[in-house]
PDB file of C-alpha atoms in Angstrom:
ATOM      1  CA  MET A  25     -20.639  63.512  23.722  1.00  0.00           C
ATOM      2  CA  LEU A  26     -19.100  65.784  26.327  1.00  0.00           C
ATOM      3  CA  VAL A  27     -18.736  69.466  25.522  1.00  0.00           C
ATOM      4  CA  ILE A  28     -15.694  70.951  27.231  1.00  0.00           C
ATOM      5  CA  THR A  29     -16.122  74.534  28.387  1.00  0.00           C
ATOM      6  CA  LYS A  30     -13.414  76.885  29.506  1.00  0.00           C
ATOM      7  CA  GLY A  31     -13.467  76.936  33.273  1.00  0.00           C
ATOM      8  CA  SER A  32     -12.402  79.585  35.731  1.00  0.00           C
ATOM      9  CA  THR A  33      -8.760  79.551  36.749  1.00  0.00           C
ATOM     10  CA  MET A  34      -9.965  79.461  40.360  1.00  0.00           C
ATOM     11  CA  SER A  35     -11.662  76.069  39.858  1.00  0.00           C
ATOM     12  CA  SER A  36      -9.791  72.821  40.343  1.00  0.00           C
ATOM     13  CA  ARG A  37      -9.754  70.396  37.443  1.00  0.00           C
ATOM     14  CA  TYR A  38     -12.233  68.002  39.024  1.00  0.00           C
ATOM     15  CA  GLU A  39     -14.645  70.883  39.683  1.00  0.00           C
ATOM     16  CA  GLU A  40     -14.414  71.904  36.011  1.00  0.00           C
ATOM     17  CA  ILE A  41     -15.169  68.351  34.917  1.00  0.00           C
ATOM     18  CA  ALA A  42     -18.076  68.110  37.372  1.00  0.00           C
ATOM     19  CA  ARG A  43     -19.445  71.436  36.103  1.00  0.00           C
ATOM     20  CA  ASP A  44     -19.295  70.333  32.466  1.00  0.00           C
ATOM     21  CA  LEU A  45     -20.989  67.014  33.258  1.00  0.00           C
ATOM     22  CA  ARG A  46     -23.601  68.804  35.351  1.00  0.00           C
ATOM     23  CA  GLU A  47     -24.419  71.130  32.472  1.00  0.00           C
ATOM     24  CA  GLN A  48     -24.801  68.173  30.143  1.00  0.00           C
ATOM     25  CA  ILE A  49     -27.229  66.553  32.586  1.00  0.00           C
ATOM     26  CA  THR A  50     -29.320  69.634  33.353  1.00  0.00           C
ATOM     27  CA  SER A  51     -29.531  70.611  29.675  1.00  0.00           C
ATOM     28  CA  GLY A  52     -30.740  67.156  28.679  1.00  0.00           C
ATOM     29  CA  ALA A  53     -27.697  66.334  26.558  1.00  0.00           C
ATOM     30  CA  LEU A  54     -27.203  63.454  28.997  1.00  0.00           C
ATOM     31  CA  PRO A  55     -30.827  62.449  29.665  1.00  0.00           C
ATOM     32  CA  PRO A  56     -32.077  60.502  32.720  1.00  0.00           C
ATOM     33  CA  GLY A  57     -31.081  56.849  32.513  1.00  0.00           C
ATOM     34  CA  SER A  58     -28.190  57.419  30.110  1.00  0.00           C
ATOM     35  CA  PRO A  59     -24.669  56.215  30.957  1.00  0.00           C
ATOM     36  CA  LEU A  60     -21.824  58.606  31.620  1.00  0.00           C
ATOM     37  CA  PRO A  61     -18.743  58.181  29.448  1.00  0.00           C
ATOM     38  CA  ILE A  62     -16.347  55.690  30.987  1.00  0.00           C
ATOM     39  CA  MET A  63     -13.682  57.054  33.300  1.00  0.00           C
ATOM     40  CA  ARG A  64     -10.841  56.375  30.858  1.00  0.00           C
ATOM     41  CA  ASP A  65     -12.521  58.391  28.090  1.00  0.00           C
ATOM     42  CA  ILE A  66     -13.273  61.351  30.392  1.00  0.00           C
ATOM     43  CA  GLY A  67      -9.685  61.320  31.635  1.00  0.00           C
ATOM     44  CA  ALA A  68      -8.308  61.278  28.084  1.00  0.00           C
ATOM     45  CA  GLN A  69     -10.602  64.111  26.995  1.00  0.00           C
ATOM     46  CA  TYR A  70      -9.521  66.340  29.854  1.00  0.00           C
ATOM     47  CA  GLY A  71      -5.957  65.091  30.148  1.00  0.00           C
ATOM     48  CA  VAL A  72      -6.336  64.111  33.820  1.00  0.00           C
ATOM     49  CA  SER A  73      -5.897  61.008  35.938  1.00  0.00           C
ATOM     50  CA  ASP A  74      -8.597  58.541  36.970  1.00  0.00           C
ATOM     51  CA  ILE A  75      -8.372  59.929  40.515  1.00  0.00           C
ATOM     52  CA  THR A  76      -9.367  63.412  39.275  1.00  0.00           C
ATOM     53  CA  VAL A  77     -12.280  62.002  37.255  1.00  0.00           C
ATOM     54  CA  ARG A  78     -13.419  59.973  40.254  1.00  0.00           C
ATOM     55  CA  LYS A  79     -13.465  63.123  42.442  1.00  0.00           C
ATOM     56  CA  ALA A  80     -15.634  64.855  39.820  1.00  0.00           C
ATOM     57  CA  THR A  81     -18.151  62.025  39.514  1.00  0.00           C
ATOM     58  CA  SER A  82     -18.254  61.587  43.295  1.00  0.00           C
ATOM     59  CA  MET A  83     -19.341  65.227  43.546  1.00  0.00           C
ATOM     60  CA  LEU A  84     -22.215  64.529  41.128  1.00  0.00           C
ATOM     61  CA  GLN A  85     -23.198  61.445  43.116  1.00  0.00           C
ATOM     62  CA  ARG A  86     -23.397  63.498  46.308  1.00  0.00           C
ATOM     63  CA  GLU A  87     -25.610  65.991  44.472  1.00  0.00           C
ATOM     64  CA  GLY A  88     -27.936  63.183  43.429  1.00  0.00           C
ATOM     65  CA  LEU A  89     -27.364  63.678  39.699  1.00  0.00           C
ATOM     66  CA  VAL A  90     -25.732  60.332  38.935  1.00  0.00           C
ATOM     67  CA  GLU A  91     -25.805  56.870  40.463  1.00  0.00           C
ATOM     68  CA  SER A  92     -23.508  53.872  40.359  1.00  0.00           C
ATOM     69  CA  ARG A  93     -24.950  50.669  38.947  1.00  0.00           C
ATOM     70  CA  ARG A  94     -23.089  47.555  39.945  1.00  0.00           C
ATOM     71  CA  ARG A  95     -20.845  46.271  37.156  1.00  0.00           C
ATOM     72  CA  ALA A  96     -22.409  48.785  34.751  1.00  0.00           C
ATOM     73  CA  GLY A  97     -20.774  52.116  35.597  1.00  0.00           C
ATOM     74  CA  LEU A  98     -22.321  55.517  36.294  1.00  0.00           C
ATOM     75  CA  TYR A  99     -25.730  56.589  34.990  1.00  0.00           C
ATOM     76  CA  VAL A 100     -27.729  59.792  35.080  1.00  0.00           C
ATOM     77  CA  ARG A 101     -30.261  59.294  37.835  1.00  0.00           C
ATOM     78  CA  GLU A 102     -33.940  59.112  36.979  1.00  0.00           C
ATOM     79  CA  HIS A 103     -35.718  61.955  38.789  1.00  0.00           C
ATOM     80  CA  PRO A 104     -39.208  61.001  40.010  1.00  0.00           C
ATOM     81  CA  ASP A 105     -40.096  64.670  40.416  1.00  0.00           C
ATOM     82  CA  ARG A 106     -39.922  65.085  36.644  1.00  0.00           C
ATOM     83  CA  VAL A 107     -42.548  62.446  35.957  1.00  0.00           C
ATOM     84  CA  ARG A 108     -44.787  62.073  38.976  1.00  0.00           C
ATOM     85  CA  LEU A 109     -44.470  65.093  41.221  1.00  0.00           C
ATOM     86  CA  MET A 110     -47.177  65.129  43.882  1.00  0.00           C
ATOM     87  CA  ILE A 111     -47.972  68.615  45.151  1.00  0.00           C
ATOM     88  CA  ARG A 112     -48.979  68.673  48.798  1.00  0.00           C
ATOM     89  CA  HIS A 113     -51.482  71.410  49.656  1.00  0.00           C
ATOM     90  CA  ARG A 114     -51.166  71.812  53.400  1.00  0.00           C
ATOM     91  CA  GLN A 115     -54.618  71.819  54.868  1.00  0.00           C
ATOM     92  CA  ILE A 116     -56.414  69.317  57.047  1.00  0.00           C
ATOM     93  CA  GLU A 117     -59.294  67.239  55.686  1.00  0.00           C
ATOM     94  CA  ARG A 118     -61.205  64.314  57.176  1.00  0.00           C
ATOM     95  CA  ASP A 119     -61.437  61.084  55.181  1.00  0.00           C
ATOM     96  CA  GLU A 120     -64.224  58.512  55.022  1.00  0.00           C
ATOM     97  CA  LEU A 121     -62.612  56.501  57.831  1.00  0.00           C
ATOM     98  CA  GLY A 122     -62.675  59.482  60.182  1.00  0.00           C
ATOM     99  CA  TYR A 123     -58.971  60.360  60.045  1.00  0.00           C
ATOM    100  CA  TYR A 124     -57.517  63.836  59.608  1.00  0.00           C
ATOM    101  CA  SER A 125     -55.028  64.204  56.755  1.00  0.00           C
ATOM    102  CA  GLY A 126     -54.136  66.317  53.722  1.00  0.00           C
ATOM    103  CA  PRO A 127     -56.572  66.352  50.771  1.00  0.00           C
ATOM    104  CA  GLU A 128     -54.182  64.645  48.327  1.00  0.00           C
ATOM    105  CA  VAL A 129     -53.501  61.644  50.561  1.00  0.00           C
ATOM    106  CA  GLN A 130     -57.027  60.590  51.534  1.00  0.00           C
ATOM    107  CA  HIS A 131     -56.427  57.159  49.979  1.00  0.00           C
ATOM    108  CA  TRP A 132     -53.184  56.560  51.886  1.00  0.00           C
ATOM    109  CA  ARG A 133     -53.089  53.961  54.634  1.00  0.00           C
ATOM    110  CA  ALA A 134     -50.776  52.789  57.388  1.00  0.00           C
ATOM    111  CA  LEU A 135     -48.165  50.426  55.926  1.00  0.00           C
ATOM    112  CA  PRO A 136     -46.521  47.628  57.902  1.00  0.00           C
ATOM    113  CA  HIS A 137     -43.106  48.011  59.475  1.00  0.00           C
ATOM    114  CA  PRO A 138     -40.599  45.237  58.646  1.00  0.00           C
ATOM    115  CA  GLY A 139     -41.885  43.249  61.640  1.00  0.00           C
ATOM    116  CA  GLY A 140     -45.472  43.468  60.395  1.00  0.00           C
ATOM    117  CA  ASP A 141     -46.843  45.922  62.973  1.00  0.00           C
ATOM    118  CA  GLN A 142     -48.495  49.091  61.643  1.00  0.00           C
ATOM    119  CA  THR A 143     -47.972  51.342  64.677  1.00  0.00           C
ATOM    120  CA  ARG A 144     -44.997  51.068  66.982  1.00  0.00           C
ATOM    121  CA  VAL A 145     -45.640  52.663  70.363  1.00  0.00           C
ATOM    122  CA  THR A 146     -42.560  53.119  72.500  1.00  0.00           C
ATOM    123  CA  THR A 147     -40.821  55.475  74.908  1.00  0.00           C
ATOM    124  CA  ALA A 148     -37.758  57.219  73.499  1.00  0.00           C
ATOM    125  CA  PRO A 149     -35.596  60.339  74.004  1.00  0.00           C
ATOM    126  CA  VAL A 150     -37.155  63.261  72.157  1.00  0.00           C
ATOM    127  CA  PRO A 151     -35.066  64.981  69.413  1.00  0.00           C
ATOM    128  CA  VAL A 152     -33.852  68.530  70.044  1.00  0.00           C
ATOM    129  CA  ASP A 153     -36.182  70.409  67.676  1.00  0.00           C
ATOM    130  CA  VAL A 154     -39.220  68.356  68.685  1.00  0.00           C
ATOM    131  CA  ALA A 155     -38.349  68.983  72.335  1.00  0.00           C
ATOM    132  CA  ASP A 156     -38.224  72.717  71.632  1.00  0.00           C
ATOM    133  CA  ALA A 157     -41.708  72.630  70.071  1.00  0.00           C
ATOM    134  CA  LEU A 158     -43.062  70.665  73.034  1.00  0.00           C
ATOM    135  CA  GLY A 159     -41.321  72.852  75.600  1.00  0.00           C
ATOM    136  CA  VAL A 160     -39.360  70.003  77.221  1.00  0.00           C
ATOM    137  CA  GLN A 161     -35.692  69.241  77.698  1.00  0.00           C
ATOM    138  CA  PRO A 162     -33.934  67.548  74.743  1.00  0.00           C
ATOM    139  CA  GLY A 163     -33.547  63.857  75.455  1.00  0.00           C
ATOM    140  CA  ALA A 164     -36.597  63.712  77.734  1.00  0.00           C
ATOM    141  CA  MET A 165     -38.284  60.313  77.576  1.00  0.00           C
ATOM    142  CA  LEU A 166     -41.679  60.640  75.868  1.00  0.00           C
ATOM    143  CA  THR A 167     -44.203  58.323  74.279  1.00  0.00           C
ATOM    144  CA  VAL A 168     -43.862  58.178  70.505  1.00  0.00           C
ATOM    145  CA  ARG A 169     -46.117  56.473  67.965  1.00  0.00           C
ATOM    146  CA  LYS A 170     -44.139  55.509  64.832  1.00  0.00           C
ATOM    147  CA  ARG A 171     -45.911  54.792  61.546  1.00  0.00           C
ATOM    148  CA  ILE A 172     -45.196  54.438  57.839  1.00  0.00           C
ATOM    149  CA  ILE A 173     -48.015  56.036  55.829  1.00  0.00           C
ATOM    150  CA  GLY A 174     -48.289  55.595  52.082  1.00  0.00           C
ATOM    151  CA  ASP A 175     -50.074  54.789  48.868  1.00  0.00           C
ATOM    152  CA  PRO A 176     -50.662  51.011  48.716  1.00  0.00           C
ATOM    153  CA  GLU A 177     -50.358  51.166  44.913  1.00  0.00           C
ATOM    154  CA  LEU A 178     -47.148  53.221  44.682  1.00  0.00           C
ATOM    155  CA  PRO A 179     -44.417  51.904  47.012  1.00  0.00           C
ATOM    156  CA  GLU A 180     -42.232  55.038  46.745  1.00  0.00           C
ATOM    157  CA  HIS A 181     -45.141  57.338  47.696  1.00  0.00           C
ATOM    158  CA  ARG A 182     -44.747  57.061  51.431  1.00  0.00           C
ATOM    159  CA  GLN A 183     -43.788  59.051  54.497  1.00  0.00           C
ATOM    160  CA  LEU A 184     -42.544  58.395  57.998  1.00  0.00           C
ATOM    161  CA  ALA A 185     -44.702  59.860  60.746  1.00  0.00           C
ATOM    162  CA  ASP A 186     -43.506  59.866  64.370  1.00  0.00           C
ATOM    163  CA  SER A 187     -46.052  61.299  66.802  1.00  0.00           C
ATOM    164  CA  TRP A 188     -44.354  62.602  69.957  1.00  0.00           C
ATOM    165  CA  ILE A 189     -46.983  62.943  72.662  1.00  0.00           C
ATOM    166  CA  ALA A 190     -46.751  65.550  75.417  1.00  0.00           C
ATOM    167  CA  GLU A 191     -46.319  64.161  78.914  1.00  0.00           C
ATOM    168  CA  TRP A 192     -49.537  65.781  80.188  1.00  0.00           C
ATOM    169  CA  VAL A 193     -51.500  63.994  77.434  1.00  0.00           C
ATOM    170  CA  THR A 194     -50.008  60.622  78.368  1.00  0.00           C
ATOM    171  CA  ASP A 195     -50.985  61.239  82.005  1.00  0.00           C
ATOM    172  CA  GLU A 196     -54.509  62.535  81.347  1.00  0.00           C
ATOM    173  CA  VAL A 197     -55.484  60.443  78.292  1.00  0.00           C
ATOM    174  CA  PRO A 198     -53.764  57.092  78.934  1.00  0.00           C
ATOM    175  CA  GLU A 199     -55.615  55.272  76.133  1.00  0.00           C
ATOM    176  CA  LEU A 200     -53.328  57.043  73.644  1.00  0.00           C
ATOM    177  CA  GLY A 201     -50.556  54.689  74.732  1.00  0.00           C
ATOM    178  CA  GLY A 202     -52.178  51.788  72.866  1.00  0.00           C
ATOM    179  CA  ASP A 203     -54.726  51.165  70.117  1.00  0.00           C
ATOM    180  CA  THR A 204     -56.533  54.473  69.639  1.00  0.00           C
ATOM    181  CA  GLY A 205     -59.459  52.949  67.726  1.00  0.00           C
ATOM    182  CA  VAL A 206     -61.493  54.374  64.853  1.00  0.00           C
ATOM    183  CA  GLY A 207     -60.595  57.992  64.091  1.00  0.00           C
ATOM    184  CA  GLY A 208     -57.242  57.639  65.801  1.00  0.00           C
ATOM    185  CA  MET A 209     -55.475  59.815  68.332  1.00  0.00           C
ATOM    186  CA  TYR A 210     -57.009  63.106  67.221  1.00  0.00           C
ATOM    187  CA  ASP A 211     -60.561  61.856  67.715  1.00  0.00           C
ATOM    188  CA  ARG A 212     -59.699  60.597  71.200  1.00  0.00           C
ATOM    189  CA  LEU A 213     -58.188  63.968  72.129  1.00  0.00           C
ATOM    190  CA  GLU A 214     -61.158  65.958  70.816  1.00  0.00           C
ATOM    191  CA  GLU A 215     -63.618  63.659  72.602  1.00  0.00           C
ATOM    192  CA  TRP A 216     -61.667  64.073  75.837  1.00  0.00           C
ATOM    193  CA  ALA A 217     -61.238  67.867  75.549  1.00  0.00           C
ATOM    194  CA  GLN A 218     -64.679  68.586  74.053  1.00  0.00           C
ATOM    195  CA  LYS A 219     -63.083  71.165  71.770  1.00  0.00           C
ATOM    196  CA  PRO A 220     -61.416  71.097  68.327  1.00  0.00           C
ATOM    197  CA  LEU A 221     -57.727  70.606  67.821  1.00  0.00           C
ATOM    198  CA  ARG A 222     -55.676  73.089  65.834  1.00  0.00           C
ATOM    199  CA  TRP A 223     -52.490  72.621  63.865  1.00  0.00           C
ATOM    200  CA  ARG A 224     -49.517  74.492  62.480  1.00  0.00           C
ATOM    201  CA  GLU A 225     -46.504  73.205  60.583  1.00  0.00           C
ATOM    202  CA  GLU A 226     -42.832  74.017  60.249  1.00  0.00           C
ATOM    203  CA  ILE A 227     -41.191  72.893  57.005  1.00  0.00           C
ATOM    204  CA  SER A 228     -37.480  72.163  56.607  1.00  0.00           C
ATOM    205  CA  ALA A 229     -35.136  69.807  54.776  1.00  0.00           C
ATOM    206  CA  ARG A 230     -32.180  67.651  55.730  1.00  0.00           C
ATOM    207  CA  MET A 231     -30.337  64.562  54.520  1.00  0.00           C
ATOM    208  CA  PRO A 232     -31.837  61.217  55.596  1.00  0.00           C
ATOM    209  CA  SER A 233     -30.229  58.699  57.877  1.00  0.00           C
ATOM    210  CA  PRO A 234     -29.530  55.282  56.266  1.00  0.00           C
ATOM    211  CA  GLU A 235     -32.543  53.874  58.147  1.00  0.00           C
ATOM    212  CA  GLU A 236     -34.838  56.632  56.871  1.00  0.00           C
ATOM    213  CA  ALA A 237     -33.608  56.251  53.290  1.00  0.00           C
ATOM    214  CA  ASN A 238     -34.243  52.511  53.454  1.00  0.00           C
ATOM    215  CA  ALA A 239     -37.742  52.897  54.946  1.00  0.00           C
ATOM    216  CA  LEU A 240     -38.689  55.510  52.329  1.00  0.00           C
ATOM    217  CA  GLN A 241     -37.106  53.544  49.454  1.00  0.00           C
ATOM    218  CA  MET A 242     -34.850  56.504  48.650  1.00  0.00           C
ATOM    219  CA  PRO A 243     -31.338  56.523  47.176  1.00  0.00           C
ATOM    220  CA  LYS A 244     -28.779  56.373  49.952  1.00  0.00           C
ATOM    221  CA  THR A 245     -27.064  59.573  48.744  1.00  0.00           C
ATOM    222  CA  GLY A 246     -27.957  62.766  46.930  1.00  0.00           C
ATOM    223  CA  VAL A 247     -31.643  63.187  47.836  1.00  0.00           C
ATOM    224  CA  PRO A 248     -32.759  65.178  50.910  1.00  0.00           C
ATOM    225  CA  LEU A 249     -35.752  64.637  53.128  1.00  0.00           C
ATOM    226  CA  LEU A 250     -38.630  67.069  53.053  1.00  0.00           C
ATOM    227  CA  ARG A 251     -39.625  67.443  56.696  1.00  0.00           C
ATOM    228  CA  ALA A 252     -42.737  68.829  58.334  1.00  0.00           C
ATOM    229  CA  LEU A 253     -43.122  69.246  62.089  1.00  0.00           C
ATOM    230  CA  ARG A 254     -46.862  69.369  62.681  1.00  0.00           C
ATOM    231  CA  ILE A 255     -47.738  70.857  66.066  1.00  0.00           C
ATOM    232  CA  THR A 256     -51.127  69.853  67.483  1.00  0.00           C
ATOM    233  CA  TYR A 257     -52.583  72.054  70.186  1.00  0.00           C
ATOM    234  CA  LEU A 258     -55.728  72.894  72.108  1.00  0.00           C
ATOM    235  CA  SER A 259     -56.580  76.585  72.065  1.00  0.00           C
ATOM    236  CA  GLU A 260     -57.047  78.262  75.417  1.00  0.00           C
ATOM    237  CA  ARG A 261     -58.816  81.523  76.149  1.00  0.00           C
ATOM    238  CA  GLY A 262     -57.721  84.631  77.957  1.00  0.00           C
ATOM    239  CA  ARG A 263     -54.232  84.541  79.373  1.00  0.00           C
ATOM    240  CA  LYS A 264     -53.949  80.763  79.346  1.00  0.00           C
ATOM    241  CA  ALA A 265     -51.344  79.484  76.904  1.00  0.00           C
ATOM    242  CA  ASN A 266     -52.273  76.988  74.212  1.00  0.00           C
ATOM    243  CA  ARG A 267     -51.614  73.421  75.320  1.00  0.00           C
ATOM    244  CA  ILE A 268     -49.323  71.578  72.926  1.00  0.00           C
ATOM    245  CA  ALA A 269     -50.590  68.001  72.766  1.00  0.00           C
ATOM    246  CA  GLU A 270     -48.404  66.389  70.142  1.00  0.00           C
ATOM    247  CA  VAL A 271     -45.662  67.060  67.617  1.00  0.00           C
ATOM    248  CA  GLN A 272     -45.686  64.866  64.547  1.00  0.00           C
ATOM    249  CA  ASP A 273     -42.360  64.499  62.748  1.00  0.00           C
ATOM    250  CA  ILE A 274     -43.232  63.801  59.090  1.00  0.00           C
ATOM    251  CA  ARG A 275     -40.465  62.917  56.626  1.00  0.00           C
ATOM    252  CA  MET A 276     -40.745  62.232  52.888  1.00  0.00           C
ATOM    253  CA  SER A 277     -38.481  62.129  49.850  1.00  0.00           C
ATOM    254  CA  ALA A 278     -37.839  65.548  48.327  1.00  0.00           C
ATOM    255  CA  ALA A 279     -37.365  63.785  44.958  1.00  0.00           C
ATOM    256  CA  VAL A 280     -41.034  62.726  44.979  1.00  0.00           C
ATOM    257  CA  PHE A 281     -42.878  65.408  46.925  1.00  0.00           C
ATOM    258  CA  ALA A 282     -43.167  69.176  46.996  1.00  0.00           C
ATOM    259  CA  LEU A 283     -45.300  71.488  49.075  1.00  0.00           C
ATOM    260  CA  GLY A 284     -47.859  73.667  47.325  1.00  0.00           C
ATOM    261  CA  TYR A 285     -50.075  76.282  48.903  1.00  0.00           C
ATOM    262  CA  PRO A 286     -52.259  79.175  47.752  1.00  0.00           C
ATOM    263  CA  LEU A 287     -51.067  82.771  48.059  1.00  0.00           C
ATOM    264  CA  PRO A 288     -54.151  84.799  48.970  1.00  0.00           C
ATOM    265  CA  ARG A 289     -54.161  88.523  48.406  1.00  0.00           C
ATOM    266  CA  GLY A 290     -53.720  90.600  51.531  1.00  0.00           C
ATOM    267  CA  THR A 291     -55.773  93.681  52.330  1.00  0.00           C
ATOM    268  CA  SER A 292     -53.339  96.059  50.620  1.00  0.00           C
ATOM    269  CA  ALA A 293     -53.402  93.930  47.442  1.00  0.00           C
ATOM    270  CA  LYS A 294     -57.194  93.567  47.218  1.00  0.00           C
ATOM    271  CA  TRP A 295     -58.486  93.818  43.640  1.00  0.00           C
ATOM    272  CA  PRO A 296     -58.932  96.249  41.971  1.00  0.00           C
ATOM    273  CA  VAL A 297     -55.670  97.859  42.979  1.00  0.00           C
ATOM    274  CA  ALA A 298     -54.759 101.522  42.710  1.00  0.00           C
ATOM    275  CA  PRO A 299     -52.229 102.175  39.902  1.00  0.00           C
ATOM    276  CA  ALA A 300     -48.632 102.634  40.948  1.00  0.00           C
ATOM    277  CA  THR A 301     -47.320 106.202  40.967  1.00  0.00           C
ATOM    278  CA  SER A 302     -45.662 107.272  37.716  1.00  0.00           C
ATOM    279  CA  GLY A 303     -42.481 108.313  39.492  1.00  0.00           C
ATOM    280  CA  TYR A 304     -41.886 105.002  41.229  1.00  0.00           C
ATOM    281  CA  TYR A 305     -39.070 103.844  38.954  1.00  0.00           C
ATOM    282  CA  LYS A 306     -37.396 107.218  38.447  1.00  0.00           C
ATOM    283  CA  ALA A 307     -33.895 107.614  39.822  1.00  0.00           C
ATOM    284  CA  VAL A 308     -33.552 109.910  42.790  1.00  0.00           C
ATOM    285  CA  ASP A 309     -31.722 113.165  41.996  1.00  0.00           C
ATOM    286  CA  PRO A 310     -28.868 113.440  44.564  1.00  0.00           C
ATOM    287  CA  GLU A 311     -29.063 117.262  44.337  1.00  0.00           C
ATOM    288  CA  GLU A 312     -32.684 117.354  45.525  1.00  0.00           C
TER     289      GLU A 312
END
């Protein structure tokens, strides 16, 4: 049953309807998997046309709260993050096969692309933000290794990983253009450089392209991508700049994954702490 609330006079009618439906969904009055009232009933309850109701429900679809089921109407979308959220602690570990990855995904493996190949190596124009991280012009043609990585037992637990390789690496370590063998690209780079690689990541979010949503088995609307740009570099000493070797563009469904990380205490917060001053919360006297 819908509960009609008194909306602001500044809101349009469809926004008021969308707000009331949204509150019903977020409060649990309309639980995941339940159908929305049919359009005719919503229109009669609010005294509006089908067009107004459709604008309201379209807003909820764009937000990812409801989905259309063919010949069955609109339903409250099931949210995977409510039942199987996987927290990603961002640190690098090494698995039993000799590959570097996060600690929660040690059991993940490369999954086949639609054509059956596990790694697609090609030359393509580099995206703007990846180009910025690599220090090259946007659209420059670089070698990229495209993979789908995931849990073989849970089809929706997967990520896209495109490894954009710096031009100097392609020139100096040509074997990275093909099968990199046991341990993968990072082992080959460390063997060649005789020094350890280092990493840093930049996290952002955006809406997926239709191709990304299909590859990640995501809804086509309403759910953003969680995106990590992992920069791989070789540390240099003195005045020499670090050499960026690769930027990996990792994308995953924000409905399934979150990022978790510890918050260590800094020096000023080291335990035990000194008590705060008693006057900290006192208002300042303007006359003083």
